Tab-separated table of C-alpha atoms and ligand atoms in Angstrom:
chain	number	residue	atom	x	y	z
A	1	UNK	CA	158.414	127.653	142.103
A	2	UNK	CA	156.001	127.533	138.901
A	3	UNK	CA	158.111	128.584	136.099
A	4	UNK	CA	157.872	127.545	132.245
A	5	UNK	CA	155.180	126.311	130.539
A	6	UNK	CA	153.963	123.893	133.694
A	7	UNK	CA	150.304	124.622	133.739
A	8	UNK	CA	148.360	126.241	136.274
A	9	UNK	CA	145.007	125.660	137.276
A	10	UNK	CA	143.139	127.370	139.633
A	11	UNK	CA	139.770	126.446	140.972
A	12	UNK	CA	137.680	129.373	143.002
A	13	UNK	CA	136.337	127.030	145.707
A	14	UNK	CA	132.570	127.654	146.461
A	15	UNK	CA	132.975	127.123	149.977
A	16	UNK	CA	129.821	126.537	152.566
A	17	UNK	CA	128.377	127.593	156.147
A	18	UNK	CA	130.452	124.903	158.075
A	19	UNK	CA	129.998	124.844	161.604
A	20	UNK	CA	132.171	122.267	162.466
A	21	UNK	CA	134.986	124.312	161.284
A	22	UNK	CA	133.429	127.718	162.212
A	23	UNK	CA	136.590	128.747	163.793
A	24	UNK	CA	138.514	128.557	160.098
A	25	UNK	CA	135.252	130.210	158.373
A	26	UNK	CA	137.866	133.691	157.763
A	27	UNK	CA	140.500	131.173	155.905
A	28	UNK	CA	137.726	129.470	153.698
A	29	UNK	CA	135.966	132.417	152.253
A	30	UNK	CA	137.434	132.843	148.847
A	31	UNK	CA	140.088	129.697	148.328
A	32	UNK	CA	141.997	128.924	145.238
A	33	UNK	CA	144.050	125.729	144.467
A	34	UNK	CA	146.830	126.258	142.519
A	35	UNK	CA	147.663	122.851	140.551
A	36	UNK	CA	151.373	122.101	138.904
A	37	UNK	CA	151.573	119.670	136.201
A	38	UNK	CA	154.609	116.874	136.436
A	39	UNK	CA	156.455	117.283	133.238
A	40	UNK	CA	157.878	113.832	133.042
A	41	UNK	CA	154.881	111.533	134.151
A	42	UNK	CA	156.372	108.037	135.611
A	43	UNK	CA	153.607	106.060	134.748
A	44	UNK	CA	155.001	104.549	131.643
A	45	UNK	CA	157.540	102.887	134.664
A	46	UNK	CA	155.381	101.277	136.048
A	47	UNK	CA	154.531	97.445	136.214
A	48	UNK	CA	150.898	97.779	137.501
A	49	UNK	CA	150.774	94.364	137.524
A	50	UNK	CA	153.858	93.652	139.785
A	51	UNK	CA	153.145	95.943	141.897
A	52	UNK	CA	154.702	95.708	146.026
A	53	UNK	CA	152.033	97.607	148.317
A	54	UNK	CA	152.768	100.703	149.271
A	55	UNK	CA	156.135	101.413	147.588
A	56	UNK	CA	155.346	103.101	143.736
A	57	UNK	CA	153.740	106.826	144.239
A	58	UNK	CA	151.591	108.527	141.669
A	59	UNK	CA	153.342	111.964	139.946
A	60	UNK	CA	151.471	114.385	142.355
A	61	UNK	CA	150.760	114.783	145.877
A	62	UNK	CA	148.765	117.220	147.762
A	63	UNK	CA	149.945	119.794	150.280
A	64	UNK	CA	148.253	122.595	152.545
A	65	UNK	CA	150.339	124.079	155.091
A	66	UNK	CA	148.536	125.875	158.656
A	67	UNK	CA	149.994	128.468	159.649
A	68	UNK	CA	148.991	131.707	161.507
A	69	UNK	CA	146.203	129.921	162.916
A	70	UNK	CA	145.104	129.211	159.459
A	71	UNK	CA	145.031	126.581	156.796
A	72	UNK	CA	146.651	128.534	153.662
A	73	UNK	CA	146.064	127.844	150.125
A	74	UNK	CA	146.252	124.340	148.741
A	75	UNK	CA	148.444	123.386	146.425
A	76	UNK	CA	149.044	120.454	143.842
A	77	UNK	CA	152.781	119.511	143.109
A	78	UNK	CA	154.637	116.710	141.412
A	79	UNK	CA	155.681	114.108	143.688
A	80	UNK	CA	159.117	114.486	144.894
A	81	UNK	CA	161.415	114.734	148.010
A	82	UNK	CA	160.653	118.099	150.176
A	83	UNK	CA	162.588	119.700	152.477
A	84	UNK	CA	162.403	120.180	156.001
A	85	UNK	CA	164.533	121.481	159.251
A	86	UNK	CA	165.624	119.034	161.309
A	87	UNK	CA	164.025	120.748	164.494
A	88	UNK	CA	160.984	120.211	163.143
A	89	UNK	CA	158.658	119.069	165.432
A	90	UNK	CA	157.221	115.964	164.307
A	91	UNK	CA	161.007	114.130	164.010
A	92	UNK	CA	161.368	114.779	168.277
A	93	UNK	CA	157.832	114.511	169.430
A	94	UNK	CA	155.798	112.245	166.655
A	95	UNK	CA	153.217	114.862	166.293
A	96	UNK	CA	151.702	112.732	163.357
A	97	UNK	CA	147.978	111.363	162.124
A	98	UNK	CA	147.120	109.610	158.982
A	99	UNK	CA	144.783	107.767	156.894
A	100	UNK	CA	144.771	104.744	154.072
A	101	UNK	CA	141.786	104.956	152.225
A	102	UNK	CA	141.175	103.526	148.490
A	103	UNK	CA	140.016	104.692	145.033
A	104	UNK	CA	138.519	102.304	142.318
A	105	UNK	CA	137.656	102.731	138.625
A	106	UNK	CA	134.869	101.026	137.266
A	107	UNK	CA	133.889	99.910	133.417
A	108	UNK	CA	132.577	103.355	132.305
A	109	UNK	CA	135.702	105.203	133.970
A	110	UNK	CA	133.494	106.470	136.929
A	111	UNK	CA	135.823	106.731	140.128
A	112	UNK	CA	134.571	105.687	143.453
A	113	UNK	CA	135.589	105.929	146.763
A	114	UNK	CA	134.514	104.027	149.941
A	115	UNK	CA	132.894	106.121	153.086
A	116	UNK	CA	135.558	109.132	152.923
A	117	UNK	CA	133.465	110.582	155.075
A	118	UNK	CA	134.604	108.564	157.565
A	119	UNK	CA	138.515	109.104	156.770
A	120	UNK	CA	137.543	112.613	156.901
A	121	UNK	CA	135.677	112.085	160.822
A	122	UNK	CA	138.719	110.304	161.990
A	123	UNK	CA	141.564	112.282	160.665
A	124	UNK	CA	140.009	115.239	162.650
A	125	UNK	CA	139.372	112.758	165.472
A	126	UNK	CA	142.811	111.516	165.044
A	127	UNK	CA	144.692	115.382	165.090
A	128	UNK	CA	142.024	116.485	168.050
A	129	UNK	CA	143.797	113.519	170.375
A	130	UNK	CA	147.258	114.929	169.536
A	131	UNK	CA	146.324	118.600	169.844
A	132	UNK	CA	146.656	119.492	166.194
A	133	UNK	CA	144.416	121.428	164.281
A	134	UNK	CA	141.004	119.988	162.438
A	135	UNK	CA	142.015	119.976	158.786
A	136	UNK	CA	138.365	121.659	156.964
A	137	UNK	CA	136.018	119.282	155.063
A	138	UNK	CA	135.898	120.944	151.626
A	139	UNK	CA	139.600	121.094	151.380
A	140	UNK	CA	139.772	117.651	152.195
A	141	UNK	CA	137.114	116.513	149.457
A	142	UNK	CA	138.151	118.947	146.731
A	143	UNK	CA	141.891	117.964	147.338
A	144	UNK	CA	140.942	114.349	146.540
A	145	UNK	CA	138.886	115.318	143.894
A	146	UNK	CA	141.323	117.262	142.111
A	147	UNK	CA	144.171	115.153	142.904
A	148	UNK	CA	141.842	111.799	141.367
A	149	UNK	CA	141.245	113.622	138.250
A	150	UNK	CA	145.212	114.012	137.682
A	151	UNK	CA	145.619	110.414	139.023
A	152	UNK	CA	142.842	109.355	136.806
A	153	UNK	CA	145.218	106.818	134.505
A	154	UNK	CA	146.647	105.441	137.734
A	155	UNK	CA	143.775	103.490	138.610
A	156	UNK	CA	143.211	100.503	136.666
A	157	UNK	CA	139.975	99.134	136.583
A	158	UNK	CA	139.108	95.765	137.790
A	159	UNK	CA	137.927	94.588	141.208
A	160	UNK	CA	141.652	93.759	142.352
A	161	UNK	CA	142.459	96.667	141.378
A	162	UNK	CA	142.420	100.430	143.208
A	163	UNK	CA	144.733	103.831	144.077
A	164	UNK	CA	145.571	103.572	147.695
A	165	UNK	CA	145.327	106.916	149.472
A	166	UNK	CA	147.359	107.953	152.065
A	167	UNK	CA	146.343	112.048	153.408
A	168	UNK	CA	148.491	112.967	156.330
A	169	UNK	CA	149.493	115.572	158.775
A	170	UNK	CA	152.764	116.504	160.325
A	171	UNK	CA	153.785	118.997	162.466
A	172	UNK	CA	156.504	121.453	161.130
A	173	UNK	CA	156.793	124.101	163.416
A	174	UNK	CA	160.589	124.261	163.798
A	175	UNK	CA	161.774	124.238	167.319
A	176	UNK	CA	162.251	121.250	169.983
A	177	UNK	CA	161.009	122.709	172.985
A	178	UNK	CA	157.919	119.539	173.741
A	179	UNK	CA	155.018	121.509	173.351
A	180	UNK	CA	152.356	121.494	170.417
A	181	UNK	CA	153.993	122.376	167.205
A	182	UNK	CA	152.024	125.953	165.542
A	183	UNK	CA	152.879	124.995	162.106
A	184	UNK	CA	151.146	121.533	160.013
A	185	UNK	CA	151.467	119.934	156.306
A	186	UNK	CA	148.209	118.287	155.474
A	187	UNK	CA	149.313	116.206	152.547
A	188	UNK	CA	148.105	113.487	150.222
A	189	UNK	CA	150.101	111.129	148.696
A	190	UNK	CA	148.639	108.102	146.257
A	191	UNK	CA	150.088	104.590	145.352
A	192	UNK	CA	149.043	102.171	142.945
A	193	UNK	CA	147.559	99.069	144.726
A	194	UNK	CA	146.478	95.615	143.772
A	195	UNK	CA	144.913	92.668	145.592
A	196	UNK	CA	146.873	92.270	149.155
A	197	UNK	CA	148.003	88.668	149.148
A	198	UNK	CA	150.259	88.181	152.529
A	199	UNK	CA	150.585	84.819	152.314
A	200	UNK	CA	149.247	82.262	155.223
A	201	UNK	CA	149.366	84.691	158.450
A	202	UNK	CA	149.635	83.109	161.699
A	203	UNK	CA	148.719	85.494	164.604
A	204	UNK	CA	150.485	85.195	168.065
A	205	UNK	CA	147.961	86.369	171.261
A	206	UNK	CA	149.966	89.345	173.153
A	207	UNK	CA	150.295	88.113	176.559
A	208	UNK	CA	153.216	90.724	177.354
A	209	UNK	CA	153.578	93.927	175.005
A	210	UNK	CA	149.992	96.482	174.215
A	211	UNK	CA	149.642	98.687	171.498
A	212	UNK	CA	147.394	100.865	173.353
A	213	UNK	CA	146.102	101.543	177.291
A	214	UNK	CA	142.881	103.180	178.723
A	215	UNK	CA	143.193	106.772	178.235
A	216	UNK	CA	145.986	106.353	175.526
A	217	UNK	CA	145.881	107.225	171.540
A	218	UNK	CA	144.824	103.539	170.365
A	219	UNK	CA	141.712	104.908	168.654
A	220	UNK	CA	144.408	107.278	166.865
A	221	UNK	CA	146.041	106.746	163.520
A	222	UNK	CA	148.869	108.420	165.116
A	223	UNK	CA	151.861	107.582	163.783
A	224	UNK	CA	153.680	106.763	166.918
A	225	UNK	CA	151.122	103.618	167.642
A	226	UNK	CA	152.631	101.505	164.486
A	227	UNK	CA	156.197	102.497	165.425
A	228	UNK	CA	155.798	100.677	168.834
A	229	UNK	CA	153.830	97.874	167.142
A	230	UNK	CA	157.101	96.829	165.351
A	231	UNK	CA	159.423	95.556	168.101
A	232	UNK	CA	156.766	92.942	169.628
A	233	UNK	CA	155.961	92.115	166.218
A	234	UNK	CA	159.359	91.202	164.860
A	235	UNK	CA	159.937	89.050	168.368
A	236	UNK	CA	156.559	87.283	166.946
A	237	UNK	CA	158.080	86.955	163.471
A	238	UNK	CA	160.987	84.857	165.052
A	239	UNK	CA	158.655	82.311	166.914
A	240	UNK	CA	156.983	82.078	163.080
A	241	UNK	CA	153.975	84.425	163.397
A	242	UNK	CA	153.098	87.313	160.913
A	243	UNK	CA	150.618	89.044	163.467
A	244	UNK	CA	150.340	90.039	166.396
A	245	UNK	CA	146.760	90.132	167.964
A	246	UNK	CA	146.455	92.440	170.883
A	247	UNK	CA	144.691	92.391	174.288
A	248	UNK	CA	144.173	94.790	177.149
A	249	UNK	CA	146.931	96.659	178.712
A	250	UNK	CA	145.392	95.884	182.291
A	251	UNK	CA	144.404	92.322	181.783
A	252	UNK	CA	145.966	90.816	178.592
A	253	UNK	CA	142.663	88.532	179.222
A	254	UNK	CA	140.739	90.634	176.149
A	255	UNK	CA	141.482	90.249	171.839
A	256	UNK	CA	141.099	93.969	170.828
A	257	UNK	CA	142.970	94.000	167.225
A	258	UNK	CA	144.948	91.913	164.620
A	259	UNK	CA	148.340	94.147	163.997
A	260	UNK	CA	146.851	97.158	162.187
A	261	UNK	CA	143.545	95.888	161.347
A	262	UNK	CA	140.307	95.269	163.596
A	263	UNK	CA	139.760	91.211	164.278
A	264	UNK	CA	136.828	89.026	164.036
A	265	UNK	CA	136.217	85.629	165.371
A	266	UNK	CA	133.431	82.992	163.789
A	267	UNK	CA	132.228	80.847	166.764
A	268	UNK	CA	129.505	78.521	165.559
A	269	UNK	CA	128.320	80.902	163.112
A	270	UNK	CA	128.221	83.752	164.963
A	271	UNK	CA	130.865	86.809	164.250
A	272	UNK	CA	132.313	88.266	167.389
A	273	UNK	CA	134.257	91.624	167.513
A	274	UNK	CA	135.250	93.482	169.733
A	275	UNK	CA	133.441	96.847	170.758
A	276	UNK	CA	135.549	100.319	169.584
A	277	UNK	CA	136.752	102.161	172.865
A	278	UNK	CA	139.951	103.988	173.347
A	279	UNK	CA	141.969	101.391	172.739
A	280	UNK	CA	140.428	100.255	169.581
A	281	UNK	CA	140.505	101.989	166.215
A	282	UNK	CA	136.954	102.563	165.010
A	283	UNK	CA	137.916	100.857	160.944
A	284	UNK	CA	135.857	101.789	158.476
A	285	UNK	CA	135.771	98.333	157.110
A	286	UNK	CA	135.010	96.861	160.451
A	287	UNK	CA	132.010	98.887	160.579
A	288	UNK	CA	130.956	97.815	157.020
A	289	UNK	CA	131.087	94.065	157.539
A	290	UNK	CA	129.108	94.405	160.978
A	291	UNK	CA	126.677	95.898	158.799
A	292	UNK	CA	127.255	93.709	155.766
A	293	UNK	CA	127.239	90.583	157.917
A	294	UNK	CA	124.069	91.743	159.725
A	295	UNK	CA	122.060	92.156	156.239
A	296	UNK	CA	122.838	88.674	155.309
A	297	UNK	CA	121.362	87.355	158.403
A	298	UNK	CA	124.934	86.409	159.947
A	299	UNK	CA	124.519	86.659	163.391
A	300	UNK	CA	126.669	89.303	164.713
A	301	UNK	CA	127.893	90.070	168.319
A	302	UNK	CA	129.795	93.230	169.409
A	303	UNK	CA	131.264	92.440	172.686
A	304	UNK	CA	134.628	92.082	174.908
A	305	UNK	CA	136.344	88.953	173.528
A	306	UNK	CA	138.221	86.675	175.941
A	307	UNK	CA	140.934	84.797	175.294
A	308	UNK	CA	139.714	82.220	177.715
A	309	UNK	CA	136.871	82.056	175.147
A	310	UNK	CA	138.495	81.703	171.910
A	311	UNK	CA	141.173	79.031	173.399
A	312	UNK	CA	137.849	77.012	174.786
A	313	UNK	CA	136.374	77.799	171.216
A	314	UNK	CA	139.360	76.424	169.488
A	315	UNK	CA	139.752	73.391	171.442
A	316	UNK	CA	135.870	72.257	171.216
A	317	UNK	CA	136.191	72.537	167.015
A	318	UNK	CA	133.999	75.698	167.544
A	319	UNK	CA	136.076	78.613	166.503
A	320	UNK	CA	136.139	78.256	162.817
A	321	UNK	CA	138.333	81.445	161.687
A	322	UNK	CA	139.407	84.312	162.793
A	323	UNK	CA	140.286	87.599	160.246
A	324	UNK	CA	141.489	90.909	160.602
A	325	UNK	CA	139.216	93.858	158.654
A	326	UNK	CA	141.193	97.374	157.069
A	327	UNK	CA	140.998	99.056	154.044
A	328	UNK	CA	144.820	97.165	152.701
A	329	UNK	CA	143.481	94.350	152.505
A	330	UNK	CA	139.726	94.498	153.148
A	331	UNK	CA	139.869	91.240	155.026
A	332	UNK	CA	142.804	89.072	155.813
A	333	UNK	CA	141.696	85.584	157.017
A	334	UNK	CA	144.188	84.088	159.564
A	335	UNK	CA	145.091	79.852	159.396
A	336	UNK	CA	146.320	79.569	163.430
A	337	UNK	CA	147.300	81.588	166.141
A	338	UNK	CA	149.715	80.614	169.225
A	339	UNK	CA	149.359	81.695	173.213
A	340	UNK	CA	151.491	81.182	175.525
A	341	UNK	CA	153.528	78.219	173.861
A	342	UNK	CA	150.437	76.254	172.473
A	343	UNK	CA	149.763	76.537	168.836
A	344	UNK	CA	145.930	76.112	167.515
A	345	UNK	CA	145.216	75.613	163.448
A	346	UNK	CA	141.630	76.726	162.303
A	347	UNK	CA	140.196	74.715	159.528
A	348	UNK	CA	140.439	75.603	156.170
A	349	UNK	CA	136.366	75.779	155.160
A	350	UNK	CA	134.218	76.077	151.873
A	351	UNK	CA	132.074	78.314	152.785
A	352	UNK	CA	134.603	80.660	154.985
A	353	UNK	CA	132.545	84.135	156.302
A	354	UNK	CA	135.856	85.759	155.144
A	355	UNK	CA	135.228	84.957	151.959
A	356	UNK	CA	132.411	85.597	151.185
A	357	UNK	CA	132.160	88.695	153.312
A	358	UNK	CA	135.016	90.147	151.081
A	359	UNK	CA	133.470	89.222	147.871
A	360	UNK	CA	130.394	91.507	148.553
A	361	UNK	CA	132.398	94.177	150.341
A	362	UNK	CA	134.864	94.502	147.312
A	363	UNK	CA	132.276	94.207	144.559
A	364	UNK	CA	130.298	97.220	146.190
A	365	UNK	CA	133.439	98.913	146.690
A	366	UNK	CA	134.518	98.980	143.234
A	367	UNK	CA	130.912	99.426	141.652
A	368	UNK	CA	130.150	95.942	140.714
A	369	UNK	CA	127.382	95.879	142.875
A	370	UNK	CA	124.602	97.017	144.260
A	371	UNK	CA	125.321	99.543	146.842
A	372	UNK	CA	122.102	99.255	149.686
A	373	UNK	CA	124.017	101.130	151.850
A	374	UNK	CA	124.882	104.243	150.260
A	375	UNK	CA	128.727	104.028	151.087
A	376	UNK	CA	129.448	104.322	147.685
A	377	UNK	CA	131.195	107.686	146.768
A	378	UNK	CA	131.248	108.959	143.381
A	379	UNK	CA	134.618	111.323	142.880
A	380	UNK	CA	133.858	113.928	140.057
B	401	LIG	C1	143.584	101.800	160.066
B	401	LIG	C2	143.441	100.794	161.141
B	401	LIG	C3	142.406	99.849	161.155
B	401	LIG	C4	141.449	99.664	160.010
B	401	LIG	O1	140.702	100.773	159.722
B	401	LIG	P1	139.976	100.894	158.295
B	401	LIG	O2	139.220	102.156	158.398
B	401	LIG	O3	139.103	99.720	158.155
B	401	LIG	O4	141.062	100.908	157.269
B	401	LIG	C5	142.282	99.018	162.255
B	401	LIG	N1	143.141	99.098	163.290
B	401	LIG	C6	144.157	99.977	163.302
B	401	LIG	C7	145.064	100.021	164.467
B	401	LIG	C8	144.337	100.848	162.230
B	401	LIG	O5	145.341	101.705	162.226
């Protein structure tokens, strides 16, 4: 597979007591990553400043296969097509966890990331729910390291600017008998991003279809959640909404998330948001603006949202906006939302909490400043 003058790199991982991941202690001992140069980089190709989210990939990806009961040696590759037998388990049963997460250059060429630590929590969290195994901590940080110091011209500095992330597992274990796959790729691919602009989104209130139940994989990034997000949501599309916000199976009398983003609602001047449970993804960035929010004296409730609430809100001129929170977009503010028929516009305001929230989120996100928090993470 590495022939010619591609150049190898190996790095002898110094690898630490971790208890968490006692169980792969054997497999961590003495690691090497063995790194392949592309030979014909694309970035020259691409229009960083015209770029469509999501759709232009970097020229290397990451890849660790388990097998054995073990995580084997990591590898960086050039991006390209791989193949795989069509019995393999994730294509019948959706065995299948991921995570977005964002990398920013600042002035001096310092790259930073935002809370991986908590990408890193989650993914495990994540694979735990659909019995695959815990993917180990230092591979995880030393594969974005050395993957971000390849990558290093493919994130342009400026605030709008970043490299969006995406690590991901699948199962591969070939064989469709439904049971837990014995074979995984952990892999990490990277795309160019800029500023997400999606245009005026208009949310429709689920009062039929749920993304998630009690009991279920809603505080997953499983794969299989967004694939049953996209029927409802195009049957929203044709009554003119973007969104979909969704509410409790049981009920539908509860607001629990704005398509694939957590949602906030401004009632007075007080944030509401939902509490995390198993229905609700735990965002990173929905943490970080409780927290933000909180620091700049915005009052902030966590708590079951009603519907009944937000429709009495909307109707009294209380309920000022509404946004969804995730690392795409950092915070998407939303101009009306629809329920059963009736259609409610929010007004458009100067001094918007979305706005303002984002400002200070993306300027400590991309080093431009000051980080009180500490969620600032400095790739080297
Ligand atoms: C990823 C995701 C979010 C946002 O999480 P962040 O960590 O802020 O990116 C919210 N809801 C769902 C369903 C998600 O998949």
């Amino acid at each position: 597979m590495i022939q010619g003058l591609n150049l190898i790199i190996s790095a002898v991982w110094k690898l630490g007591e971790n208890d968490k991941f006692a169980g792969y202690k054997d497999a961590l001992m003495t690691e090497t990553i063995s790194i392949t140069r592309t030979k014909n980089s694309k970035i020259n190709e691409v229009d960083f400043k015209n770029l469509s989210f999501g759709t232009v990939f970097s020229d290397h990806m990451f890849i660790c296969d388990y097998k054995n009961g073990s995580w084997q040696t990591p590898e960086i590759v050039p991006y390209g097509p791989m193949e795989m037998d069509p019995a393999s388990k994730v294509f019948h049963y959706g065995q299948a966890v991921f995570e977005g997460m964002k990398a920013y250059k600042d002035e001096n060429d310092k790259i930073w990331m935002f809370r991986p630590d908590q990408n890193f929590e989650r993914i495990n969290k994540s694979s735990e729910r659909l019995a695959m195994p815990a993917f180990p901590k230092d591979y995880f940080f030393e594969g974005i390291s050395e993957l971000l110091k390849l990558e290093k011209d493919w994130i342009k500095t400026g605030i709008e600017n970043s490299l969006y992330l995406r690590p991901f597992v699948i199962a591969t274990e070939t064989g469709v008998s439904a049971s837990p796959s014995n074979a995984y790729r952990f892999m990490i691919i990277c795309a160019p991003a800029q500023a997400y602009y999606s245009g005026e989104v208009r949310v429709l209130f689920a009062d039929t279809y749920s993304r998630s139940a009690d009991g279920g994989v809603g505080f997953a990034k499983a794969a299989g959640n967004y694939a049953a997000q996209f029927y409802p949501t195009e049957l929203a599309k044709q009554e003119g909404y973007q969104q979909v916000v969704w509410t409790d199976a049981n009920t539908h009398e509860y607001l629990e998330e704005a398509g694939t983003m957590n949602v906030f609602f401004r009632v007075g001047d007080t944030l509401i948001t939902a509490p995390t449970s198993d229905r609700i993804l735990d965002g990173v960035t929905r943490k970080s603006i409780i927290e933000l929010a909180k620091s700049k004296d915005i009052k902030v409730e966590v708590r079951p949202v009603k519907v009944k609430d937000i429709l009495e809100a909307a109707r009294k001129g209380e309920l000022k906006e509404i946004f969804g929170a995730g690392t795409a977009a950092t915070i998407n503010p939303i101009v009306g939302f629809g329920y059963k028929g009736e259609d409610f516009d929010l007004p458009k305001l100067e001094d918007s909490y979305a706005t303002k929230l984002k400002k200070e989120l993306k300027e400590i996100q991309a080093n431009l400043a000051e980080d009180p928090f500490g969620w600032r993470y400095e790739v080297k």
